[in-house]
PDB file of C-alpha atoms and ligand atoms in Angstrom:
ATOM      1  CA  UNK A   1       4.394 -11.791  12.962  1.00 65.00           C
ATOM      2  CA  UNK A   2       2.525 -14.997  11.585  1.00 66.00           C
ATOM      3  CA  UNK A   3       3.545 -18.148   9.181  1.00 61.00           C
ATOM      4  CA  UNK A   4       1.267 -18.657   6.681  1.00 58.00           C
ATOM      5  CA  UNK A   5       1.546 -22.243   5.356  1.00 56.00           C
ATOM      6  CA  UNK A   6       0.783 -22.447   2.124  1.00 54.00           C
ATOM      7  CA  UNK A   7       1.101 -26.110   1.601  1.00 53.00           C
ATOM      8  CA  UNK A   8       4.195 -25.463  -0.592  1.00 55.00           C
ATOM      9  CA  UNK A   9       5.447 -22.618   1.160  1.00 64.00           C
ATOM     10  CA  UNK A  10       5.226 -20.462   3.972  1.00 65.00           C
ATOM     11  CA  UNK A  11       5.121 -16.654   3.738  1.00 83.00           C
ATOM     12  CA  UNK A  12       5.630 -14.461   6.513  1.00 90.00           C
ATOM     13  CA  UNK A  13       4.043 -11.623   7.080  1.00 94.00           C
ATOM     14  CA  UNK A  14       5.459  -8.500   9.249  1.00 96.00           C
ATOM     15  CA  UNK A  15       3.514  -5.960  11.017  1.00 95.00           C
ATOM     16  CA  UNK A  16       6.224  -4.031  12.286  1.00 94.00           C
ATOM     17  CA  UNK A  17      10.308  -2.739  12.358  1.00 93.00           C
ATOM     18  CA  UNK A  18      10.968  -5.423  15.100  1.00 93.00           C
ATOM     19  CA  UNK A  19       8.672  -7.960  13.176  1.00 93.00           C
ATOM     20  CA  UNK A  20      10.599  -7.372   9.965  1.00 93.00           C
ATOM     21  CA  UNK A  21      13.999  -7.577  12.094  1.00 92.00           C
ATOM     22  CA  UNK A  22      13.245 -10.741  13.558  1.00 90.00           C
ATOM     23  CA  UNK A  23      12.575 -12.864  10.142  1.00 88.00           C
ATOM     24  CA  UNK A  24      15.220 -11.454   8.252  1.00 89.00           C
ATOM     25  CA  UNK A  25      17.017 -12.738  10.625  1.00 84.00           C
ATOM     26  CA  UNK A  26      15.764 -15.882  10.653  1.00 71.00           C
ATOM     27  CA  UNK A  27      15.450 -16.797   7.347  1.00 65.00           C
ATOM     28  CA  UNK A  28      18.505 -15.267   5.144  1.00 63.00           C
ATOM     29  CA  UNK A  29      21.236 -16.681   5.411  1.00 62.00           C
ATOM     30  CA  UNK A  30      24.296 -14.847   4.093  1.00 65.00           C
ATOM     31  CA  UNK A  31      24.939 -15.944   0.649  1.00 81.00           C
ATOM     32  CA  UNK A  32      20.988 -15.346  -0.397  1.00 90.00           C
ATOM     33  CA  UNK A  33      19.921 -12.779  -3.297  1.00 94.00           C
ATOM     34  CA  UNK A  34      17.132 -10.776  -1.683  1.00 95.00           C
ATOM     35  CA  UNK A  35      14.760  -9.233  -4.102  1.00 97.00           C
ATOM     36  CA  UNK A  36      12.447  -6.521  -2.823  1.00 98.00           C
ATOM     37  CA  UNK A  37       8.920  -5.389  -4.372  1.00 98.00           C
ATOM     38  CA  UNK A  38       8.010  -2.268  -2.591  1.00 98.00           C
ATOM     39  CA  UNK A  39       4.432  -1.848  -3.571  1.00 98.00           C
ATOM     40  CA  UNK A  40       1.523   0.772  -2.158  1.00 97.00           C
ATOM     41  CA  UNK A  41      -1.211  -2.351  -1.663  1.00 96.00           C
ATOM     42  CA  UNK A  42      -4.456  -2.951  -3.960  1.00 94.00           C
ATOM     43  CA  UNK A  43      -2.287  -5.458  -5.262  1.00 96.00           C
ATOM     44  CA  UNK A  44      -2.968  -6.987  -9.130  1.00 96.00           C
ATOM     45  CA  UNK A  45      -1.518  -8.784 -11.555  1.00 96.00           C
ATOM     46  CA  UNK A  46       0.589  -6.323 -12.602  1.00 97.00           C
ATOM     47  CA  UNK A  47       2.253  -6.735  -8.743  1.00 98.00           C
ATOM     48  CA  UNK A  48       2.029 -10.475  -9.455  1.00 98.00           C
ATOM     49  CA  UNK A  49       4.222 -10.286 -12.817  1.00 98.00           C
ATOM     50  CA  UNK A  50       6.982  -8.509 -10.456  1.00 98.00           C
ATOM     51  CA  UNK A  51       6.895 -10.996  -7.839  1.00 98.00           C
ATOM     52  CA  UNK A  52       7.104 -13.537 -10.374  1.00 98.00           C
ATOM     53  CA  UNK A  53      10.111 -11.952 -11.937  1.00 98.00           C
ATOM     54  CA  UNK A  54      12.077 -11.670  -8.532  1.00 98.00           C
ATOM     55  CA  UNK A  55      10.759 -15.399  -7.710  1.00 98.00           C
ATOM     56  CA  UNK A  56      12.940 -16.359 -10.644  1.00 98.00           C
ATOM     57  CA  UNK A  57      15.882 -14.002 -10.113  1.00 98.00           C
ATOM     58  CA  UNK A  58      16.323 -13.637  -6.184  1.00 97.00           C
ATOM     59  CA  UNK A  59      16.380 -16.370  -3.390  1.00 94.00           C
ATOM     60  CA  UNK A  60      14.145 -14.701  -0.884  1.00 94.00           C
ATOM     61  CA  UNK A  61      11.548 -11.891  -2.074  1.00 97.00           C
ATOM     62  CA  UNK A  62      10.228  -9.311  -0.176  1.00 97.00           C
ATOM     63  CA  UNK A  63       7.198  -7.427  -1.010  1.00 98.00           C
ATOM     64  CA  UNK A  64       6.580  -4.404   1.137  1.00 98.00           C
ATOM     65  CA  UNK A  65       2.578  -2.843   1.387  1.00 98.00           C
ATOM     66  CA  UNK A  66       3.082   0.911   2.417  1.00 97.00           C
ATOM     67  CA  UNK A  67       0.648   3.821   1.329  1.00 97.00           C
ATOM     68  CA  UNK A  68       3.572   6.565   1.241  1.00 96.00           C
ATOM     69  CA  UNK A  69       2.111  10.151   1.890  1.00 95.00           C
ATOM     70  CA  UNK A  70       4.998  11.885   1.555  1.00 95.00           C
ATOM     71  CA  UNK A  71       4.262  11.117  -2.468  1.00 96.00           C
ATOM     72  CA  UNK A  72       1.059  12.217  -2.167  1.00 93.00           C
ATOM     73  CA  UNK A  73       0.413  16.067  -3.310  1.00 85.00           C
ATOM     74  CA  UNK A  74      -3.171  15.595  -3.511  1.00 84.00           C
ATOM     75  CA  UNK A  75      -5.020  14.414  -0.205  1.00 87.00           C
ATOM     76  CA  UNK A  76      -7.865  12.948  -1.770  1.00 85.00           C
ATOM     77  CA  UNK A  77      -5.602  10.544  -4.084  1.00 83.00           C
ATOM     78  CA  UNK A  78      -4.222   9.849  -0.418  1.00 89.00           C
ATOM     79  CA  UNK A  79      -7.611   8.423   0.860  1.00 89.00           C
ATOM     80  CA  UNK A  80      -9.154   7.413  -1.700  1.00 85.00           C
ATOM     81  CA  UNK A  81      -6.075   4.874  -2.639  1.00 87.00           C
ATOM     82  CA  UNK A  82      -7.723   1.433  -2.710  1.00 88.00           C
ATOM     83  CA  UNK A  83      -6.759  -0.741   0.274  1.00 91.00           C
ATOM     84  CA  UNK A  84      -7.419  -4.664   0.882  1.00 93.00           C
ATOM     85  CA  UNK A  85      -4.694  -5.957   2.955  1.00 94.00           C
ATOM     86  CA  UNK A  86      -6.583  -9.719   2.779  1.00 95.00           C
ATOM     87  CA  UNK A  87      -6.523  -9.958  -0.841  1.00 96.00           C
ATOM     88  CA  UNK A  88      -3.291  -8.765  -0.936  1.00 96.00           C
ATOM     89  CA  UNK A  89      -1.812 -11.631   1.179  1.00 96.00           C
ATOM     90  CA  UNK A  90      -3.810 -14.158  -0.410  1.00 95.00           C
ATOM     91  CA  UNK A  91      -2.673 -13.306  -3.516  1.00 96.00           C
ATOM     92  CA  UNK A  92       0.897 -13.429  -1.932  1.00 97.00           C
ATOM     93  CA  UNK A  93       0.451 -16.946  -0.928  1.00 95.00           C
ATOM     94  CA  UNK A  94      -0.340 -18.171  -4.610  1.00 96.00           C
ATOM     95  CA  UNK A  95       3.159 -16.567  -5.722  1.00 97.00           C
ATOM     96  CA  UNK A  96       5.275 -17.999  -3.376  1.00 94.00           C
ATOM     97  CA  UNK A  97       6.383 -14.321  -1.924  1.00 96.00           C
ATOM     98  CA  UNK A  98       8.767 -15.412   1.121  1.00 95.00           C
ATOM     99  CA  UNK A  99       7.863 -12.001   3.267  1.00 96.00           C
ATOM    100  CA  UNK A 100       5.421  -9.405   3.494  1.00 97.00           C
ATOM    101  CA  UNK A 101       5.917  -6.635   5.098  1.00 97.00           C
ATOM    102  CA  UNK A 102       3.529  -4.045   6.419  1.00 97.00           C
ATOM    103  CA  UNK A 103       5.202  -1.195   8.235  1.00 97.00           C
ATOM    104  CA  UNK A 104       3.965   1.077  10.433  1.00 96.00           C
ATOM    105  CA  UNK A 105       4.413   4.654   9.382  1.00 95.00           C
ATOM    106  CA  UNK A 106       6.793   5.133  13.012  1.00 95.00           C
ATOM    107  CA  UNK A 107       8.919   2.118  11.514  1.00 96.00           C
ATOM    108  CA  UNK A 108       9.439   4.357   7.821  1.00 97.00           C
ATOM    109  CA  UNK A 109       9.272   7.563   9.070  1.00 96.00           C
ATOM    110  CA  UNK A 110      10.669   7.617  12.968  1.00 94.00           C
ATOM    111  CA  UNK A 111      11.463  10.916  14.323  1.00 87.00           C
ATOM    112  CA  UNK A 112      15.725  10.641  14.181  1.00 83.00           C
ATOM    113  CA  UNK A 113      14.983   9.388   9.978  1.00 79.00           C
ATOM    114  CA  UNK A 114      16.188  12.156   8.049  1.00 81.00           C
ATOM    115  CA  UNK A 115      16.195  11.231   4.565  1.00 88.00           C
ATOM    116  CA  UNK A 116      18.935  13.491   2.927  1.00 85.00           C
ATOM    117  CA  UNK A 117      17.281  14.873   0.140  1.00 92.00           C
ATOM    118  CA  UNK A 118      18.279  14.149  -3.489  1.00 97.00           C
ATOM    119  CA  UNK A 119      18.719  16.800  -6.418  1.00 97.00           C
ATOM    120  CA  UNK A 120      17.033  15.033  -9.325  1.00 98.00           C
ATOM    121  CA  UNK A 121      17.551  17.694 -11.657  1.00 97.00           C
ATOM    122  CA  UNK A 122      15.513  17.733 -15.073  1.00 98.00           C
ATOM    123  CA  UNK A 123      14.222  14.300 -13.987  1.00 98.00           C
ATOM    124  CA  UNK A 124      12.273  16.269 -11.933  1.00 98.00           C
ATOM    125  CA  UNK A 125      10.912  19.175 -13.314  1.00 98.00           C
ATOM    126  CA  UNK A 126       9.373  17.304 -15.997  1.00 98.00           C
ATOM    127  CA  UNK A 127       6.448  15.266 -16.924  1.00 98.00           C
ATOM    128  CA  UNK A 128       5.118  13.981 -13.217  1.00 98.00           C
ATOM    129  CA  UNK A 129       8.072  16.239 -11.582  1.00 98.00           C
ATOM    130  CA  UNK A 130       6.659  19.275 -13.150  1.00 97.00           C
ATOM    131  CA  UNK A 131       2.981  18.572 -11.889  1.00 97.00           C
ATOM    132  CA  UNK A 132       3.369  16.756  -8.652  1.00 96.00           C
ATOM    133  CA  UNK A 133       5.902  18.671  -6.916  1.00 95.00           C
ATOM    134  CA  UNK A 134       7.158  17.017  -4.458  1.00 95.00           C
ATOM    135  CA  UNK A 135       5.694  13.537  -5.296  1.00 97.00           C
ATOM    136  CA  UNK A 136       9.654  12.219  -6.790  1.00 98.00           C
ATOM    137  CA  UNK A 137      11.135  13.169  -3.319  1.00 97.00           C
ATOM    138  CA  UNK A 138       8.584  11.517  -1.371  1.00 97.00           C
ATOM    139  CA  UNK A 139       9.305   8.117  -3.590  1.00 98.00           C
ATOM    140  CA  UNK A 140      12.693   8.436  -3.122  1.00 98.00           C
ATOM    141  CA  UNK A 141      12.698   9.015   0.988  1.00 97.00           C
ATOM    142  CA  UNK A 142      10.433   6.018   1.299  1.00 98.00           C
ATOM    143  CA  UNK A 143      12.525   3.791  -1.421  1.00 98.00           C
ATOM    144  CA  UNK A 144      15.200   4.986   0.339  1.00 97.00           C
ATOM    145  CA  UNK A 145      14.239   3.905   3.496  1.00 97.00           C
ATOM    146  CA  UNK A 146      12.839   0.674   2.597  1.00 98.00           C
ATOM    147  CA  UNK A 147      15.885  -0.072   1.017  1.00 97.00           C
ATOM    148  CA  UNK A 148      17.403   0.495   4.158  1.00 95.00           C
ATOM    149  CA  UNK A 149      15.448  -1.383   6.380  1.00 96.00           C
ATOM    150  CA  UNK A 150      15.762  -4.512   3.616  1.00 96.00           C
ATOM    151  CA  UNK A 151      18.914  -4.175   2.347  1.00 95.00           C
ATOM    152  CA  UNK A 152      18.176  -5.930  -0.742  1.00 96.00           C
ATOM    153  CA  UNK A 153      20.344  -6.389  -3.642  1.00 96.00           C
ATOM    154  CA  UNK A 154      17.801  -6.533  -6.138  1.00 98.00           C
ATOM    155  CA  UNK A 155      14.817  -4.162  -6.617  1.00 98.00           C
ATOM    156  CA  UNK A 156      11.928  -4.809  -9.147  1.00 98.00           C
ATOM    157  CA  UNK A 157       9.741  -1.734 -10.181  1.00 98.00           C
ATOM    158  CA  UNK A 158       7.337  -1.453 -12.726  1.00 98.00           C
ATOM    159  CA  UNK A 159       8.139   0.196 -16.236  1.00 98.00           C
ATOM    160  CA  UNK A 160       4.717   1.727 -16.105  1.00 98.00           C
ATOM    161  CA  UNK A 161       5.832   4.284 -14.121  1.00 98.00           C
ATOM    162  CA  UNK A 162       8.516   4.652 -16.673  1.00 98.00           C
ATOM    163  CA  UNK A 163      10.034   7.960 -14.800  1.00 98.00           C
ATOM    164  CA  UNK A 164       9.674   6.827 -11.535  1.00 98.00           C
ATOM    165  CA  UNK A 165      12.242   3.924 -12.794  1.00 98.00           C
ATOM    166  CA  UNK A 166      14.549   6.617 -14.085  1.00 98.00           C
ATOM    167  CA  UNK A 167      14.525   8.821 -10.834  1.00 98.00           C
ATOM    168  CA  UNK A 168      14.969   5.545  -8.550  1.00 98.00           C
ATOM    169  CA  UNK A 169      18.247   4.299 -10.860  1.00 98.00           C
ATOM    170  CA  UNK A 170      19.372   7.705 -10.966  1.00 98.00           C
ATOM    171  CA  UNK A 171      18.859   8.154  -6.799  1.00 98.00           C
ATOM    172  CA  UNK A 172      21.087   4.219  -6.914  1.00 98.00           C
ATOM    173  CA  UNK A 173      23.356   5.740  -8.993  1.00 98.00           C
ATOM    174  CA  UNK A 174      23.920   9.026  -6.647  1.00 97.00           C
ATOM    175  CA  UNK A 175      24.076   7.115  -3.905  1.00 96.00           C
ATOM    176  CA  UNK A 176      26.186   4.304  -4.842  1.00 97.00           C
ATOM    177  CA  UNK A 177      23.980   2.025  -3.426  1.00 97.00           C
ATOM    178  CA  UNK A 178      24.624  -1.606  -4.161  1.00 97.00           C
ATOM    179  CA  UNK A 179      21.378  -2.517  -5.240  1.00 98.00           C
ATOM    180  CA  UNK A 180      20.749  -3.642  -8.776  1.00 98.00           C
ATOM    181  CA  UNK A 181      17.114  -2.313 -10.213  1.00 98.00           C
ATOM    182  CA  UNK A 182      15.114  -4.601 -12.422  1.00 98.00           C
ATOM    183  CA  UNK A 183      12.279  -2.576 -14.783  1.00 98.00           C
ATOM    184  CA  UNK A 184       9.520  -5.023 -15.511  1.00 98.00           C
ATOM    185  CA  UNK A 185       6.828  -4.630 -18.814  1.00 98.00           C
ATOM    186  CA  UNK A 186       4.138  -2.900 -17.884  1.00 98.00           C
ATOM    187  CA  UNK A 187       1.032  -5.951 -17.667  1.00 98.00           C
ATOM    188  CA  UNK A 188      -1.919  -5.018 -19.506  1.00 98.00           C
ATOM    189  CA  UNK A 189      -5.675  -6.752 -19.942  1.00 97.00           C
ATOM    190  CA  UNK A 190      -6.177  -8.357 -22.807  1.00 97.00           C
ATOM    191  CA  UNK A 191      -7.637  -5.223 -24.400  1.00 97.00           C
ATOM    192  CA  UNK A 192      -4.209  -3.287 -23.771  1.00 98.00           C
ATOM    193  CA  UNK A 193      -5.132  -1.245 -20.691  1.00 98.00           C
ATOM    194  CA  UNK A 194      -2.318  -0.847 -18.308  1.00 98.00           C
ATOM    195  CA  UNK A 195      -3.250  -2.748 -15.244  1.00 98.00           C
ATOM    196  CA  UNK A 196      -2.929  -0.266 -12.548  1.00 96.00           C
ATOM    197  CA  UNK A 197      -4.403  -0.159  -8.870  1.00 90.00           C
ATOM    198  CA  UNK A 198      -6.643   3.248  -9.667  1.00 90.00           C
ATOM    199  CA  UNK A 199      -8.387   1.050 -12.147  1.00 94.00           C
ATOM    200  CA  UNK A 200     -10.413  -0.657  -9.148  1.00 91.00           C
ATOM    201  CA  UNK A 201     -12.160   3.171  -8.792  1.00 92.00           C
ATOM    202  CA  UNK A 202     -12.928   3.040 -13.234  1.00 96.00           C
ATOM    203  CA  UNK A 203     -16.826   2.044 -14.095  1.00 98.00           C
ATOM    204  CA  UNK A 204     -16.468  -0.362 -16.853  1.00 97.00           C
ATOM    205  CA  UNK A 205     -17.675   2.060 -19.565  1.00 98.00           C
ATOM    206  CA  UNK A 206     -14.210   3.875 -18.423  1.00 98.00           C
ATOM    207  CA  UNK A 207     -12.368   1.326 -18.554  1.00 98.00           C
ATOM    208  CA  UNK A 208     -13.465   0.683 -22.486  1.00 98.00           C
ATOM    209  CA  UNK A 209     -12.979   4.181 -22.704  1.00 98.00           C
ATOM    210  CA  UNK A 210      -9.216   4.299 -21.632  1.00 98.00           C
ATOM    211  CA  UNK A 211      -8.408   1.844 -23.847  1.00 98.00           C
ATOM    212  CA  UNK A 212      -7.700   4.997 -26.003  1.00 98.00           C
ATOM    213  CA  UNK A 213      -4.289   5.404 -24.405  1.00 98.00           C
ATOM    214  CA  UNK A 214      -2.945   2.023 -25.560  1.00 98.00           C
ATOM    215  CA  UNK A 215      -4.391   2.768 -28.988  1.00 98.00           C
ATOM    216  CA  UNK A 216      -2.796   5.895 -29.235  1.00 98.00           C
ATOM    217  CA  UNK A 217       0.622   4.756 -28.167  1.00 98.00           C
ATOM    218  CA  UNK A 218       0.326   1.618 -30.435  1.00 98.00           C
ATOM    219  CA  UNK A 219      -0.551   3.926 -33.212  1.00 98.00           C
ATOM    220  CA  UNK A 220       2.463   6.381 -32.043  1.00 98.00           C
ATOM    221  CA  UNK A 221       4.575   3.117 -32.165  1.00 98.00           C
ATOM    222  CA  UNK A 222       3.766   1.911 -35.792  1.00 98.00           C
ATOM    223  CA  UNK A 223       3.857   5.473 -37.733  1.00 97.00           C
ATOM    224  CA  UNK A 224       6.872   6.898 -35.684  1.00 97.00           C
ATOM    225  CA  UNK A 225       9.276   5.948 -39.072  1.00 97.00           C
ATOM    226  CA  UNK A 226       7.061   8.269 -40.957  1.00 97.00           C
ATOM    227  CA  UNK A 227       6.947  11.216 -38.971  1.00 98.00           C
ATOM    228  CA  UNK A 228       9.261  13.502 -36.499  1.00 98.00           C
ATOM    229  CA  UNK A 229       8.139  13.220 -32.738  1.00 98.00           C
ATOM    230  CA  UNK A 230       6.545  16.866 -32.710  1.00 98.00           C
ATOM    231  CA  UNK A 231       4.127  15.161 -35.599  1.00 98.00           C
ATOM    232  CA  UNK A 232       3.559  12.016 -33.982  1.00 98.00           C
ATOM    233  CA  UNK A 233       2.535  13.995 -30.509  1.00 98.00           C
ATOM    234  CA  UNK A 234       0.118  16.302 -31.808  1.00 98.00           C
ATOM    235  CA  UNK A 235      -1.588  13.300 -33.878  1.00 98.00           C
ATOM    236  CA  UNK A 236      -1.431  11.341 -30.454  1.00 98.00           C
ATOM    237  CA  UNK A 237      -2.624  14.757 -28.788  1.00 98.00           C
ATOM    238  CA  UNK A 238      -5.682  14.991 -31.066  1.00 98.00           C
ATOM    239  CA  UNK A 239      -6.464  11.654 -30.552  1.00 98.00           C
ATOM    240  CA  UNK A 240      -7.092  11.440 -26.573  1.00 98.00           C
ATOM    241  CA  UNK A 241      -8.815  15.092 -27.079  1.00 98.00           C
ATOM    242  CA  UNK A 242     -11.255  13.682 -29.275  1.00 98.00           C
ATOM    243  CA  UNK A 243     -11.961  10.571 -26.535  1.00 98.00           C
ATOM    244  CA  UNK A 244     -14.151  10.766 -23.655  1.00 98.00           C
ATOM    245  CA  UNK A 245     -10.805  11.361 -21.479  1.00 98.00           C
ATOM    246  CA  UNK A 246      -9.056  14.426 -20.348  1.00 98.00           C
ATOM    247  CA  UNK A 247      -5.994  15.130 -21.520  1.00 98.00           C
ATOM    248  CA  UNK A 248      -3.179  16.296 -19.228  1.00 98.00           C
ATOM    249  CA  UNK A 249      -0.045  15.840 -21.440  1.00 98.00           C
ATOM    250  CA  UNK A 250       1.563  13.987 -24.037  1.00 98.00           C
ATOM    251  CA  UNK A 251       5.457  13.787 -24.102  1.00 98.00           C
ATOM    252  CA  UNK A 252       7.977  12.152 -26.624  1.00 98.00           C
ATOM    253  CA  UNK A 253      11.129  11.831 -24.604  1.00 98.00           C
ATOM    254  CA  UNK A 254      14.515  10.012 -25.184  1.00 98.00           C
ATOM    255  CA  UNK A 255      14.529   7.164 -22.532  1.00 97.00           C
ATOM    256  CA  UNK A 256      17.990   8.926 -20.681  1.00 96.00           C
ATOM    257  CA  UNK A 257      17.763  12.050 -19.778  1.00 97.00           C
ATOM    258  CA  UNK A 258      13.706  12.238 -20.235  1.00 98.00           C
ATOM    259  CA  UNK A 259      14.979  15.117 -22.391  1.00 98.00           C
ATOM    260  CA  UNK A 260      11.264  16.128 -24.906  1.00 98.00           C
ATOM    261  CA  UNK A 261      12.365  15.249 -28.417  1.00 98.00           C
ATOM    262  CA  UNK A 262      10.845  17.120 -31.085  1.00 98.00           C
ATOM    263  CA  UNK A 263      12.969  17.048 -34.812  1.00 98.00           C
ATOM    264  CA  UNK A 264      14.986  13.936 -34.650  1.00 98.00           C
ATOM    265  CA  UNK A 265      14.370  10.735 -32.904  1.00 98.00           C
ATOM    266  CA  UNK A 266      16.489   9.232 -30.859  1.00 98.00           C
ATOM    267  CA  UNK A 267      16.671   5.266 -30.123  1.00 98.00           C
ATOM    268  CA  UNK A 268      14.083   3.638 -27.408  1.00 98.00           C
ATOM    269  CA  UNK A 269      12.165   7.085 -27.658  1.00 98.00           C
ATOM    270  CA  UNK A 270       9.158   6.474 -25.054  1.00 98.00           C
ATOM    271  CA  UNK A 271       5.965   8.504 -25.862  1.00 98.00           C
ATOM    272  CA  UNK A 272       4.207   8.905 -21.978  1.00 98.00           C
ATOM    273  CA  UNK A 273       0.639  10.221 -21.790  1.00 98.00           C
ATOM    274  CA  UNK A 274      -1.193  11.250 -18.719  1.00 98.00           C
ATOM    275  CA  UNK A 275      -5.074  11.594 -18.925  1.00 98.00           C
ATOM    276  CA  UNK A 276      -8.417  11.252 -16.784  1.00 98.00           C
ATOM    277  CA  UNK A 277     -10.999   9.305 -16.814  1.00 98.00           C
ATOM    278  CA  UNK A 278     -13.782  10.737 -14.431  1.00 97.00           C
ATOM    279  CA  UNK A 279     -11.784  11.640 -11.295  1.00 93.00           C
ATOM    280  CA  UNK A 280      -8.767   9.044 -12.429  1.00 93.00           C
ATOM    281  CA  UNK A 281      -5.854  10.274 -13.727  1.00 94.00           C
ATOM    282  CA  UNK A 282      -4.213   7.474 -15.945  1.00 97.00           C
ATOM    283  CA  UNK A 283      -0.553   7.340 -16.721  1.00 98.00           C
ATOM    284  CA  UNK A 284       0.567   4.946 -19.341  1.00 98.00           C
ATOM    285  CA  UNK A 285       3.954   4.997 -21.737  1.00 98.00           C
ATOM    286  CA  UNK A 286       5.458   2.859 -24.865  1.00 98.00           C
ATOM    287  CA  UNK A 287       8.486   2.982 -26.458  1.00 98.00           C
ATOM    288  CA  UNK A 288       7.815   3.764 -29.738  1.00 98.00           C
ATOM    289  CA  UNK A 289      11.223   3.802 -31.504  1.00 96.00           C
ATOM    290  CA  UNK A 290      13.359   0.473 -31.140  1.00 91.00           C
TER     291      UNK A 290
HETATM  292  O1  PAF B   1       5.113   2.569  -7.489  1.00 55.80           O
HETATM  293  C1  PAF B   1       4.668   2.542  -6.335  1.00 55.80           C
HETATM  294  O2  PAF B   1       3.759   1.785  -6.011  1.00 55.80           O
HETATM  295  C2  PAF B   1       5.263   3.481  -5.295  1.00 55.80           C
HETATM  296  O3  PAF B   1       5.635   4.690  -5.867  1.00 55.80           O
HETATM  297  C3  PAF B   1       6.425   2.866  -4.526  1.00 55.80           C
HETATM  298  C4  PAF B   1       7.611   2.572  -5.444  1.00 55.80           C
HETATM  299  C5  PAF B   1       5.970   1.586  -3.838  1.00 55.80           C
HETATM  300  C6  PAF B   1       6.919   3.834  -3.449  1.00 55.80           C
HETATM  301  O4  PAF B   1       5.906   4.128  -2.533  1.00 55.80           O
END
């Protein structure tokens, strides 16, 4: 374990089960909110809004830096996930984050840790459920865990993975676990693109060339009063098939049940679009219908 000092601050960072044990220990006292950001590393802004947001509604944040394989159904993805442990703490250290933690994968996944499995229904056999089989039960065994290991009782995730936010609530809600999720905005450059660790692995002529997935969900956004969702998808569908990326889907889904809308809209309606860009598959989502 070390104490980084910060001049303002000192964050802690935790290499292991025991390390983690030992400063949670120390430094909560009872009454504190503890507000966990369980991240996979290659940290960026976009990880820097979510600390910022727990900085301002929890006492004592906790970011945690695991690359989970168990939510991994393609073993390249798997190693070829950006790491830089260095940057990440520095940039740590500018936000004030109280602990880091780096666990070992014995301290997630010891031998007795059975997760018990979670029915996720239609959440799952949809969108990323329907292509990465698998991939929603491996977030939820490592949420799950890290949850446990934390015991926070606030948990900020990003809205750009718009579904994983709906499986996680929905695993809280199963589990009547008393831990109150936060969604954050997705952060974006200043062009629109949705800031996103995979991006480090984009040339910049495809990063201008993604920029076609914000367009087509700000275009989705402004003409969804004039047309039914079925319209507005194969418009947006068109669009990204005409760009230099490959399409994998576009859905229109109400913001619930992630049921596919296609006649009648239905309010907060989220358009989410999956594509590549060389090797990169981009996943981005807006909600188009207040
Ligand atoms: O969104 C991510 O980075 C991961 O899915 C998460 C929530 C950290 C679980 O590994």
């Amino acid at each position: 374990m070390s104490l980084i000092n910060t001049n303002k601050h000192i964050v802690i960072t935790a290499y292991s089960l025991a390390e983690l044990q030992t400063a949670l220990k120390i430094q909560i006292g009872s009454e504190k909110i503890i507000g966990l950001v369980p991240t996979m590393g290659a940290l960026h802004e976009g990880h820097a809004s979510l600390v910022r947001k727990a900085k301002q509604t929890s006492d004592f944040v906790i970011v945690t830096v695991f690359v989970n394989p168990t939510q991994f159904n393609n073993s390249d993805d798997l190693s070829n996930y950006p790491k830089t442990e260095e940057k990440d703490i520095e940039l740590l250290k500018t936000l004030d984050c109280d602990l880091v933690f780096f666990p070992r994968i014995e301290d997630i996944y010891p031998n007795e840790y059975l997760f018990p499995g979670i029915d996720l229904g239609f959440l799952d056999q949809t969108m990323e459920g329907e292509l990465r089989p698998g991939h929603f039960q491996g977030v939820c065994q490592v949420v799950y865990r890290l949850f446990q290991l934390t015991n926070p009782n606030k948990a900020y995730f990003g809205l750009k993975d718009f579904q994983q936010v709906s499986v996680i609530q929905f695993m809280v809600n199963n589990f009547q676990l008393p831990i109150e999720i936060i969604p954050c905005e997705t952060s974006r450059n200043k062009e629109g693109l949705a800031l996103s660790s995979r991006n480090l692995r984009l040339t910049e002529e495809q990063k201008k060339e993604a920029l076609v997935l914000f367009q087509t969900l700000s275009d989705a956004k402004l003409n969804s009063d004039k047309f039914n969702p079925s319209r507005i998808k194969s418009i947006a569908e068109k669009h990204i098939q005409q760009s230099a990326l490959r399409l994998e889907y576009v859905e229109i889904v109400n913001p619930i049940n992630l049921e596919n809308l296609t006649n009648e809209w239905c309010a907060n309606a989220r358009m989410c679009i999956v594509a590549y860009a060389g090797d990169v598959r981009l996943i981005d989502n807006m909600e188009i219908r207040e």
